[in-house]
PDB file of C-alpha atoms and ligand atoms in Angstrom:
ATOM      1  CA  UNK A   1     143.369  34.855  58.070  1.00 42.00           C
ATOM      2  CA  UNK A   2     144.346  31.745  59.972  1.00 47.00           C
ATOM      3  CA  UNK A   3     143.197  30.687  63.382  1.00 58.00           C
ATOM      4  CA  UNK A   4     144.848  28.134  65.507  1.00 92.00           C
ATOM      5  CA  UNK A   5     142.281  25.503  66.379  1.00 98.00           C
ATOM      6  CA  UNK A   6     143.439  23.192  69.141  1.00 98.00           C
ATOM      7  CA  UNK A   7     143.236  19.419  69.025  1.00 98.00           C
ATOM      8  CA  UNK A   8     141.975  17.751  72.209  1.00 98.00           C
ATOM      9  CA  UNK A   9     142.889  14.050  72.177  1.00 98.00           C
ATOM     10  CA  UNK A  10     140.532  11.626  73.927  1.00 98.00           C
ATOM     11  CA  UNK A  11     141.856   9.116  76.451  1.00 96.00           C
ATOM     12  CA  UNK A  12     139.047   6.924  77.793  1.00 93.00           C
ATOM     13  CA  UNK A  13     139.965   4.735  80.754  1.00 93.00           C
ATOM     14  CA  UNK A  14     136.593   3.008  80.719  1.00 86.00           C
ATOM     15  CA  UNK A  15     135.449  -0.530  80.001  1.00 79.00           C
ATOM     16  CA  UNK A  16     132.481   0.678  77.936  1.00 68.00           C
ATOM     17  CA  UNK A  17     133.074   3.925  75.979  1.00 67.00           C
ATOM     18  CA  UNK A  18     131.227   3.797  72.688  1.00 66.00           C
ATOM     19  CA  UNK A  19     134.260   3.824  70.443  1.00 69.00           C
ATOM     20  CA  UNK A  20     137.236   2.621  72.432  1.00 69.00           C
ATOM     21  CA  UNK A  21     135.864   1.158  75.658  1.00 67.00           C
ATOM     22  CA  UNK A  22     138.172  -1.301  77.360  1.00 65.00           C
ATOM     23  CA  UNK A  23     141.089  -0.703  75.065  1.00 68.00           C
ATOM     24  CA  UNK A  24     143.088   1.536  77.405  1.00 66.00           C
ATOM     25  CA  UNK A  25     141.838   0.428  80.815  1.00 65.00           C
ATOM     26  CA  UNK A  26     145.189  -0.959  81.963  1.00 76.00           C
ATOM     27  CA  UNK A  27     147.345   1.893  83.366  1.00 80.00           C
ATOM     28  CA  UNK A  28     150.340   1.200  81.087  1.00 88.00           C
ATOM     29  CA  UNK A  29     148.122   1.026  77.993  1.00 91.00           C
ATOM     30  CA  UNK A  30     146.384   4.271  78.971  1.00 94.00           C
ATOM     31  CA  UNK A  31     149.671   6.130  79.520  1.00 96.00           C
ATOM     32  CA  UNK A  32     151.136   4.801  76.273  1.00 96.00           C
ATOM     33  CA  UNK A  33     148.000   5.912  74.432  1.00 97.00           C
ATOM     34  CA  UNK A  34     148.150   9.376  76.038  1.00 97.00           C
ATOM     35  CA  UNK A  35     151.814   9.808  75.091  1.00 97.00           C
ATOM     36  CA  UNK A  36     151.081   8.641  71.536  1.00 98.00           C
ATOM     37  CA  UNK A  37     148.346  11.281  71.204  1.00 98.00           C
ATOM     38  CA  UNK A  38     150.758  13.984  72.422  1.00 98.00           C
ATOM     39  CA  UNK A  39     153.350  12.816  69.868  1.00 98.00           C
ATOM     40  CA  UNK A  40     150.666  12.943  67.176  1.00 98.00           C
ATOM     41  CA  UNK A  41     149.960  16.598  67.907  1.00 97.00           C
ATOM     42  CA  UNK A  42     147.375  16.787  70.684  1.00 98.00           C
ATOM     43  CA  UNK A  43     147.360  20.276  72.266  1.00 98.00           C
ATOM     44  CA  UNK A  44     145.202  19.064  75.168  1.00 98.00           C
ATOM     45  CA  UNK A  45     144.435  15.582  76.543  1.00 98.00           C
ATOM     46  CA  UNK A  46     140.927  14.793  77.767  1.00 98.00           C
ATOM     47  CA  UNK A  47     140.980  11.951  80.275  1.00 98.00           C
ATOM     48  CA  UNK A  48     137.645  10.286  81.016  1.00 96.00           C
ATOM     49  CA  UNK A  49     136.859   7.415  83.366  1.00 95.00           C
ATOM     50  CA  UNK A  50     133.073   7.193  83.016  1.00 92.00           C
ATOM     51  CA  UNK A  51     131.340   6.534  79.706  1.00 88.00           C
ATOM     52  CA  UNK A  52     128.544   8.939  78.789  1.00 86.00           C
ATOM     53  CA  UNK A  53     127.301   6.877  75.865  1.00 81.00           C
ATOM     54  CA  UNK A  54     123.524   6.343  75.773  1.00 78.00           C
ATOM     55  CA  UNK A  55     122.638   3.547  78.169  1.00 74.00           C
ATOM     56  CA  UNK A  56     126.030   3.480  79.918  1.00 77.00           C
ATOM     57  CA  UNK A  57     126.075   2.337  83.526  1.00 77.00           C
ATOM     58  CA  UNK A  58     127.035   4.944  86.137  1.00 83.00           C
ATOM     59  CA  UNK A  59     130.386   4.600  87.912  1.00 91.00           C
ATOM     60  CA  UNK A  60     131.098   5.536  91.560  1.00 95.00           C
ATOM     61  CA  UNK A  61     133.310   8.520  92.283  1.00 96.00           C
ATOM     62  CA  UNK A  62     135.845   6.229  93.994  1.00 96.00           C
ATOM     63  CA  UNK A  63     136.089   4.015  90.912  1.00 94.00           C
ATOM     64  CA  UNK A  64     136.390   7.023  88.611  1.00 96.00           C
ATOM     65  CA  UNK A  65     139.137   8.557  90.758  1.00 97.00           C
ATOM     66  CA  UNK A  66     140.976   5.223  90.925  1.00 95.00           C
ATOM     67  CA  UNK A  67     140.960   5.001  87.123  1.00 94.00           C
ATOM     68  CA  UNK A  68     141.662   8.640  86.246  1.00 96.00           C
ATOM     69  CA  UNK A  69     143.833  10.272  88.928  1.00 97.00           C
ATOM     70  CA  UNK A  70     146.910   8.016  88.555  1.00 96.00           C
ATOM     71  CA  UNK A  71     146.816   8.554  84.788  1.00 97.00           C
ATOM     72  CA  UNK A  72     146.546  12.336  85.190  1.00 98.00           C
ATOM     73  CA  UNK A  73     149.554  12.237  87.527  1.00 97.00           C
ATOM     74  CA  UNK A  74     151.535   9.979  85.173  1.00 96.00           C
ATOM     75  CA  UNK A  75     150.868  12.230  82.161  1.00 97.00           C
ATOM     76  CA  UNK A  76     151.691  15.317  84.215  1.00 98.00           C
ATOM     77  CA  UNK A  77     155.000  13.737  85.264  1.00 97.00           C
ATOM     78  CA  UNK A  78     155.925  13.396  81.575  1.00 94.00           C
ATOM     79  CA  UNK A  79     155.407  17.035  80.563  1.00 92.00           C
ATOM     80  CA  UNK A  80     153.240  20.107  80.626  1.00 95.00           C
ATOM     81  CA  UNK A  81     150.519  19.354  78.051  1.00 98.00           C
ATOM     82  CA  UNK A  82     147.208  20.767  79.325  1.00 98.00           C
ATOM     83  CA  UNK A  83     145.095  17.963  80.806  1.00 98.00           C
ATOM     84  CA  UNK A  84     141.340  17.971  80.996  1.00 98.00           C
ATOM     85  CA  UNK A  85     139.283  15.637  83.185  1.00 98.00           C
ATOM     86  CA  UNK A  86     136.027  14.507  81.611  1.00 98.00           C
ATOM     87  CA  UNK A  87     133.730  14.037  84.593  1.00 97.00           C
ATOM     88  CA  UNK A  88     130.452  15.285  85.968  1.00 97.00           C
ATOM     89  CA  UNK A  89     131.368  14.599  89.583  1.00 98.00           C
ATOM     90  CA  UNK A  90     132.950  17.433  91.588  1.00 98.00           C
ATOM     91  CA  UNK A  91     134.955  15.042  93.775  1.00 98.00           C
ATOM     92  CA  UNK A  92     136.507  13.448  90.692  1.00 98.00           C
ATOM     93  CA  UNK A  93     137.351  16.888  89.292  1.00 98.00           C
ATOM     94  CA  UNK A  94     138.933  17.799  92.633  1.00 98.00           C
ATOM     95  CA  UNK A  95     141.084  14.651  92.704  1.00 98.00           C
ATOM     96  CA  UNK A  96     142.120  15.130  89.072  1.00 98.00           C
ATOM     97  CA  UNK A  97     143.072  18.778  89.583  1.00 98.00           C
ATOM     98  CA  UNK A  98     145.090  17.739  92.661  1.00 98.00           C
ATOM     99  CA  UNK A  99     146.862  15.206  90.410  1.00 98.00           C
ATOM    100  CA  UNK A 100     147.681  17.908  87.849  1.00 98.00           C
ATOM    101  CA  UNK A 101     144.629  18.466  85.616  1.00 98.00           C
ATOM    102  CA  UNK A 102     144.065  21.983  84.253  1.00 98.00           C
ATOM    103  CA  UNK A 103     140.532  21.768  82.865  1.00 98.00           C
ATOM    104  CA  UNK A 104     137.242  20.313  84.172  1.00 98.00           C
ATOM    105  CA  UNK A 105     135.248  19.061  81.176  1.00 98.00           C
ATOM    106  CA  UNK A 106     131.698  18.647  82.479  1.00 98.00           C
ATOM    107  CA  UNK A 107     128.944  17.236  80.251  1.00 97.00           C
ATOM    108  CA  UNK A 108     126.402  18.461  82.834  1.00 97.00           C
ATOM    109  CA  UNK A 109     127.688  22.065  82.745  1.00 98.00           C
ATOM    110  CA  UNK A 110     128.262  22.087  86.526  1.00 98.00           C
ATOM    111  CA  UNK A 111     124.752  20.740  87.080  1.00 97.00           C
ATOM    112  CA  UNK A 112     125.507  17.388  88.743  1.00 96.00           C
ATOM    113  CA  UNK A 113     125.155  18.798  92.247  1.00 97.00           C
ATOM    114  CA  UNK A 114     124.255  22.214  93.669  1.00 98.00           C
ATOM    115  CA  UNK A 115     127.793  22.784  94.958  1.00 98.00           C
ATOM    116  CA  UNK A 116     129.475  22.069  91.586  1.00 98.00           C
ATOM    117  CA  UNK A 117     129.810  25.749  90.457  1.00 98.00           C
ATOM    118  CA  UNK A 118     131.370  26.796  93.789  1.00 98.00           C
ATOM    119  CA  UNK A 119     133.749  23.833  93.662  1.00 98.00           C
ATOM    120  CA  UNK A 120     134.809  24.798  90.120  1.00 98.00           C
ATOM    121  CA  UNK A 121     135.529  28.322  91.376  1.00 98.00           C
ATOM    122  CA  UNK A 122     137.488  26.938  94.308  1.00 98.00           C
ATOM    123  CA  UNK A 123     139.554  24.649  92.066  1.00 98.00           C
ATOM    124  CA  UNK A 124     140.485  27.642  89.901  1.00 98.00           C
ATOM    125  CA  UNK A 125     140.766  25.466  86.800  1.00 98.00           C
ATOM    126  CA  UNK A 126     139.266  26.070  83.363  1.00 98.00           C
ATOM    127  CA  UNK A 127     135.782  24.588  82.869  1.00 98.00           C
ATOM    128  CA  UNK A 128     134.002  23.237  79.809  1.00 99.00           C
ATOM    129  CA  UNK A 129     130.243  23.694  80.095  1.00 98.00           C
ATOM    130  CA  UNK A 130     128.456  21.290  77.756  1.00 98.00           C
ATOM    131  CA  UNK A 131     124.792  21.124  76.768  1.00 98.00           C
ATOM    132  CA  UNK A 132     122.904  17.868  77.240  1.00 97.00           C
ATOM    133  CA  UNK A 133     119.149  17.266  77.168  1.00 95.00           C
ATOM    134  CA  UNK A 134     118.267  14.692  79.814  1.00 87.00           C
ATOM    135  CA  UNK A 135     120.854  12.335  81.288  1.00 86.00           C
ATOM    136  CA  UNK A 136     123.192   9.884  79.571  1.00 82.00           C
ATOM    137  CA  UNK A 137     121.171   6.747  80.320  1.00 79.00           C
ATOM    138  CA  UNK A 138     117.987   7.990  78.663  1.00 81.00           C
ATOM    139  CA  UNK A 139     118.970  11.052  76.622  1.00 82.00           C
ATOM    140  CA  UNK A 140     118.459   9.479  73.203  1.00 83.00           C
ATOM    141  CA  UNK A 141     114.990   8.119  74.060  1.00 82.00           C
ATOM    142  CA  UNK A 142     112.982  11.059  72.685  1.00 88.00           C
ATOM    143  CA  UNK A 143     114.897  14.335  72.367  1.00 94.00           C
ATOM    144  CA  UNK A 144     112.710  17.320  71.559  1.00 94.00           C
ATOM    145  CA  UNK A 145     113.374  21.008  70.847  1.00 97.00           C
ATOM    146  CA  UNK A 146     111.290  23.833  69.359  1.00 97.00           C
ATOM    147  CA  UNK A 147     114.469  25.661  68.268  1.00 98.00           C
ATOM    148  CA  UNK A 148     117.553  23.627  69.100  1.00 98.00           C
ATOM    149  CA  UNK A 149     120.104  26.363  68.329  1.00 98.00           C
ATOM    150  CA  UNK A 150     118.316  29.024  70.395  1.00 98.00           C
ATOM    151  CA  UNK A 151     117.696  26.610  73.296  1.00 98.00           C
ATOM    152  CA  UNK A 152     121.277  25.356  73.421  1.00 98.00           C
ATOM    153  CA  UNK A 153     122.626  28.933  73.267  1.00 98.00           C
ATOM    154  CA  UNK A 154     120.267  30.083  76.036  1.00 98.00           C
ATOM    155  CA  UNK A 155     121.253  27.123  78.220  1.00 98.00           C
ATOM    156  CA  UNK A 156     124.993  27.669  77.714  1.00 98.00           C
ATOM    157  CA  UNK A 157     124.718  31.393  78.392  1.00 98.00           C
ATOM    158  CA  UNK A 158     122.742  30.719  81.573  1.00 98.00           C
ATOM    159  CA  UNK A 159     125.217  28.110  82.809  1.00 98.00           C
ATOM    160  CA  UNK A 160     128.157  30.438  82.084  1.00 98.00           C
ATOM    161  CA  UNK A 161     126.415  33.071  84.208  1.00 98.00           C
ATOM    162  CA  UNK A 162     125.871  30.560  87.021  1.00 98.00           C
ATOM    163  CA  UNK A 163     129.586  29.705  86.912  1.00 98.00           C
ATOM    164  CA  UNK A 164     130.607  33.375  86.889  1.00 98.00           C
ATOM    165  CA  UNK A 165     128.219  34.170  89.763  1.00 98.00           C
ATOM    166  CA  UNK A 166     129.811  31.322  91.749  1.00 98.00           C
ATOM    167  CA  UNK A 167     133.251  32.854  91.216  1.00 98.00           C
ATOM    168  CA  UNK A 168     134.630  31.113  88.113  1.00 98.00           C
ATOM    169  CA  UNK A 169     136.703  33.638  86.138  1.00 98.00           C
ATOM    170  CA  UNK A 170     135.043  34.460  82.808  1.00 98.00           C
ATOM    171  CA  UNK A 171     138.244  33.750  80.870  1.00 98.00           C
ATOM    172  CA  UNK A 172     138.338  30.200  82.251  1.00 98.00           C
ATOM    173  CA  UNK A 173     135.009  29.194  80.685  1.00 99.00           C
ATOM    174  CA  UNK A 174     134.561  27.127  77.498  1.00 99.00           C
ATOM    175  CA  UNK A 175     131.213  26.213  75.927  1.00 99.00           C
ATOM    176  CA  UNK A 176     130.266  23.031  74.034  1.00 99.00           C
ATOM    177  CA  UNK A 177     126.962  22.377  72.198  1.00 98.00           C
ATOM    178  CA  UNK A 178     127.113  18.676  73.154  1.00 98.00           C
ATOM    179  CA  UNK A 179     126.761  16.951  69.792  1.00 98.00           C
ATOM    180  CA  UNK A 180     124.912  13.644  70.300  1.00 96.00           C
ATOM    181  CA  UNK A 181     123.795  14.365  73.862  1.00 96.00           C
ATOM    182  CA  UNK A 182     119.983  14.223  73.767  1.00 96.00           C
ATOM    183  CA  UNK A 183     119.869  15.177  70.077  1.00 97.00           C
ATOM    184  CA  UNK A 184     118.521  13.674  66.865  1.00 97.00           C
ATOM    185  CA  UNK A 185     120.523  13.847  63.642  1.00 97.00           C
ATOM    186  CA  UNK A 186     118.673  17.006  62.554  1.00 97.00           C
ATOM    187  CA  UNK A 187     119.457  18.676  65.893  1.00 98.00           C
ATOM    188  CA  UNK A 188     123.166  17.873  65.531  1.00 98.00           C
ATOM    189  CA  UNK A 189     123.196  19.192  61.966  1.00 98.00           C
ATOM    190  CA  UNK A 190     121.391  22.409  62.942  1.00 98.00           C
ATOM    191  CA  UNK A 191     123.931  23.020  65.720  1.00 98.00           C
ATOM    192  CA  UNK A 192     126.843  22.396  63.353  1.00 98.00           C
ATOM    193  CA  UNK A 193     125.289  24.599  60.664  1.00 98.00           C
ATOM    194  CA  UNK A 194     124.783  27.443  63.146  1.00 98.00           C
ATOM    195  CA  UNK A 195     127.794  26.917  65.394  1.00 98.00           C
ATOM    196  CA  UNK A 196     128.680  30.576  64.785  1.00 98.00           C
ATOM    197  CA  UNK A 197     125.765  31.421  67.107  1.00 98.00           C
ATOM    198  CA  UNK A 198     127.397  29.455  69.933  1.00 98.00           C
ATOM    199  CA  UNK A 199     130.748  31.101  69.122  1.00 98.00           C
ATOM    200  CA  UNK A 200     129.023  34.522  69.238  1.00 98.00           C
ATOM    201  CA  UNK A 201     128.259  33.979  72.947  1.00 98.00           C
ATOM    202  CA  UNK A 202     131.852  35.126  73.464  1.00 98.00           C
ATOM    203  CA  UNK A 203     133.543  32.080  74.982  1.00 98.00           C
ATOM    204  CA  UNK A 204     135.932  29.592  73.344  1.00 98.00           C
ATOM    205  CA  UNK A 205     133.928  26.700  71.918  1.00 98.00           C
ATOM    206  CA  UNK A 206     134.912  23.037  72.187  1.00 99.00           C
ATOM    207  CA  UNK A 207     133.320  20.706  69.633  1.00 99.00           C
ATOM    208  CA  UNK A 208     133.037  16.920  69.946  1.00 98.00           C
ATOM    209  CA  UNK A 209     131.956  15.200  66.733  1.00 98.00           C
ATOM    210  CA  UNK A 210     134.543  12.432  66.590  1.00 98.00           C
ATOM    211  CA  UNK A 211     133.074   9.058  65.499  1.00 97.00           C
ATOM    212  CA  UNK A 212     129.598  10.076  66.635  1.00 96.00           C
ATOM    213  CA  UNK A 213     126.472   8.302  65.529  1.00 96.00           C
ATOM    214  CA  UNK A 214     125.054  11.063  63.304  1.00 97.00           C
ATOM    215  CA  UNK A 215     127.894  10.241  60.886  1.00 98.00           C
ATOM    216  CA  UNK A 216     126.571   6.692  60.541  1.00 97.00           C
ATOM    217  CA  UNK A 217     123.068   8.045  59.996  1.00 97.00           C
ATOM    218  CA  UNK A 218     124.352  10.096  57.040  1.00 97.00           C
ATOM    219  CA  UNK A 219     126.427   7.234  55.607  1.00 97.00           C
ATOM    220  CA  UNK A 220     125.066   3.932  56.897  1.00 96.00           C
ATOM    221  CA  UNK A 221     127.148   1.762  54.590  1.00 95.00           C
ATOM    222  CA  UNK A 222     130.560   3.071  55.687  1.00 93.00           C
ATOM    223  CA  UNK A 223     129.662   4.597  59.047  1.00 92.00           C
ATOM    224  CA  UNK A 224     128.134   1.521  60.649  1.00 91.00           C
ATOM    225  CA  UNK A 225     131.603   0.525  61.831  1.00 90.00           C
ATOM    226  CA  UNK A 226     133.371   3.045  64.086  1.00 87.00           C
ATOM    227  CA  UNK A 227     136.520   2.909  61.971  1.00 89.00           C
ATOM    228  CA  UNK A 228     134.397   3.970  59.025  1.00 93.00           C
ATOM    229  CA  UNK A 229     133.602   7.355  60.580  1.00 97.00           C
ATOM    230  CA  UNK A 230     136.962   9.128  60.241  1.00 98.00           C
ATOM    231  CA  UNK A 231     136.170  11.044  57.056  1.00 98.00           C
ATOM    232  CA  UNK A 232     132.833  12.207  58.439  1.00 98.00           C
ATOM    233  CA  UNK A 233     134.500  13.211  61.724  1.00 98.00           C
ATOM    234  CA  UNK A 234     137.050  15.312  59.819  1.00 98.00           C
ATOM    235  CA  UNK A 235     134.363  16.934  57.655  1.00 98.00           C
ATOM    236  CA  UNK A 236     132.274  17.888  60.680  1.00 98.00           C
ATOM    237  CA  UNK A 237     135.350  19.039  62.618  1.00 98.00           C
ATOM    238  CA  UNK A 238     136.495  21.317  59.793  1.00 98.00           C
ATOM    239  CA  UNK A 239     132.984  22.750  59.479  1.00 98.00           C
ATOM    240  CA  UNK A 240     133.228  23.538  63.181  1.00 98.00           C
ATOM    241  CA  UNK A 241     136.664  25.089  62.754  1.00 98.00           C
ATOM    242  CA  UNK A 242     135.346  27.268  59.928  1.00 97.00           C
ATOM    243  CA  UNK A 243     132.525  28.443  62.200  1.00 98.00           C
ATOM    244  CA  UNK A 244     135.039  29.506  64.849  1.00 98.00           C
ATOM    245  CA  UNK A 245     135.439  26.521  67.183  1.00 98.00           C
ATOM    246  CA  UNK A 246     138.503  26.917  69.409  1.00 98.00           C
ATOM    247  CA  UNK A 247     139.167  23.189  69.871  1.00 98.00           C
ATOM    248  CA  UNK A 248     138.094  19.820  68.475  1.00 98.00           C
ATOM    249  CA  UNK A 249     137.725  16.829  70.832  1.00 98.00           C
ATOM    250  CA  UNK A 250     138.854  13.820  68.799  1.00 98.00           C
ATOM    251  CA  UNK A 251     139.949  10.188  68.898  1.00 97.00           C
ATOM    252  CA  UNK A 252     142.030  10.459  65.689  1.00 98.00           C
ATOM    253  CA  UNK A 253     144.585  13.092  66.630  1.00 98.00           C
ATOM    254  CA  UNK A 254     147.142  12.675  63.812  1.00 98.00           C
ATOM    255  CA  UNK A 255     144.493  12.819  61.091  1.00 98.00           C
ATOM    256  CA  UNK A 256     142.713  15.797  62.656  1.00 98.00           C
ATOM    257  CA  UNK A 257     145.997  17.664  63.112  1.00 98.00           C
ATOM    258  CA  UNK A 258     146.794  17.085  59.430  1.00 98.00           C
ATOM    259  CA  UNK A 259     143.337  18.229  58.305  1.00 98.00           C
ATOM    260  CA  UNK A 260     143.716  21.414  60.376  1.00 98.00           C
ATOM    261  CA  UNK A 261     147.220  22.048  58.978  1.00 97.00           C
ATOM    262  CA  UNK A 262     145.916  21.923  55.422  1.00 97.00           C
ATOM    263  CA  UNK A 263     142.853  24.021  56.297  1.00 97.00           C
ATOM    264  CA  UNK A 264     145.092  26.584  58.060  1.00 96.00           C
ATOM    265  CA  UNK A 265     147.537  26.755  55.163  1.00 96.00           C
ATOM    266  CA  UNK A 266     144.696  27.473  52.747  1.00 96.00           C
ATOM    267  CA  UNK A 267     143.459  30.191  55.100  1.00 94.00           C
ATOM    268  CA  UNK A 268     146.917  31.740  55.233  1.00 95.00           C
ATOM    269  CA  UNK A 269     147.189  31.764  51.425  1.00 96.00           C
ATOM    270  CA  UNK A 270     143.993  33.791  51.158  1.00 92.00           C
TER     271      UNK A 270
HETATM  272  N1  HH2 B 301     131.528  13.603  73.998  1.00 75.61           N
HETATM  273  C1  HH2 B 301     131.735  12.475  74.708  1.00 75.61           C
HETATM  274  C2  HH2 B 301     132.279  12.555  76.000  1.00 75.61           C
HETATM  275  N2  HH2 B 301     132.606  13.750  76.550  1.00 75.61           N
HETATM  276  N3  HH2 B 301     132.769  16.105  76.389  1.00 75.61           N
HETATM  277  C3  HH2 B 301     132.558  17.238  75.694  1.00 75.61           C
HETATM  278  N4  HH2 B 301     132.902  18.436  76.218  1.00 75.61           N
HETATM  279  N5  HH2 B 301     132.027  17.220  74.433  1.00 75.61           N
HETATM  280  C4  HH2 B 301     131.658  16.059  73.824  1.00 75.61           C
HETATM  281  O1  HH2 B 301     131.148  16.103  72.676  1.00 75.61           O
HETATM  282  C5  HH2 B 301     131.847  14.825  74.537  1.00 75.61           C
HETATM  283  C6  HH2 B 301     132.416  14.889  75.846  1.00 75.61           C
HETATM  284  C7  HH2 B 301     131.425  11.139  74.110  1.00 75.61           C
HETATM  285  O2  HH2 B 301     132.511  10.583  73.444  1.00 75.61           O
HETATM  286  P1  HH2 B 301     133.537   9.473  74.031  1.00 75.61           P
HETATM  287  O3  HH2 B 301     134.375  10.027  75.131  1.00 75.61           O
HETATM  288  O4  HH2 B 301     134.307   8.908  72.918  1.00 75.61           O
HETATM  289  O5  HH2 B 301     132.608   8.330  74.544  1.00 75.61           O
HETATM  290  P2  HH2 B 301     132.132   7.927  76.007  1.00 75.61           P
HETATM  291  O6  HH2 B 301     131.332   9.034  76.583  1.00 75.61           O
HETATM  292  O7  HH2 B 301     131.302   6.694  75.749  1.00 75.61           O
HETATM  293  O8  HH2 B 301     133.343   7.676  76.838  1.00 75.61           O
END
């Protein structure tokens, strides 16, 4: 049986993202990058204007909107690929949806401000609710769990209920275990090994493993450099696909699309 796992291509318009910060900050470079990812097979584009890497400096809503909204509008003007806005701030989500975004990807699972769930309902867009322990600046200082899989599942289920209670339609909700967000290597591996438990919560699951640091921890020699993490990103992404992930959030769209094509073809031959 084959499943169609979507590829979400990452477009970071930030000066400091961990893997591609600064590269696509200029509007023309960002649009060209977005269009290249679509040509390479991205089913969704995830546009982010604030880095969430450990230790990253916060960005004002005005600055985030100034970076992201024109790009959302420019991509929207070129076609109808679903666009997601990677932000924790409701006002940025609102501006991005007004510019044509379809999905609010929120690493705080609508927890940035008390009015975030109601604003998501009002916007009527899809929402990605991601798990994070702590906040980006300090989350890797000392993450601790008694049972990481159970705690992440309980958190995601609770946040989905908060969203539904605020008026977000159930079918518009995605869940994401938040690989690397307040998690040690063993926590990330446990979540990947038991991703089926997150899938069993009954919502589509988005998985972000692309170029993340746990890959370097498993292969320090190759993975120290970001461009040495592609093979590990593909391995982790396919493990997620096999566990039932609905979409993979990736930097390397062409390579991920090819890996999924081969994986799908094998599934179809079964
Ligand atoms: N990871 C990052 C950012 N946003 N959103 C979701 N839903 N899931 C993730 O795993 C996730 C995310 C971090 O990656 P990146 O965008 O490359 O870096 P930065 O946050 O430094 O911009």
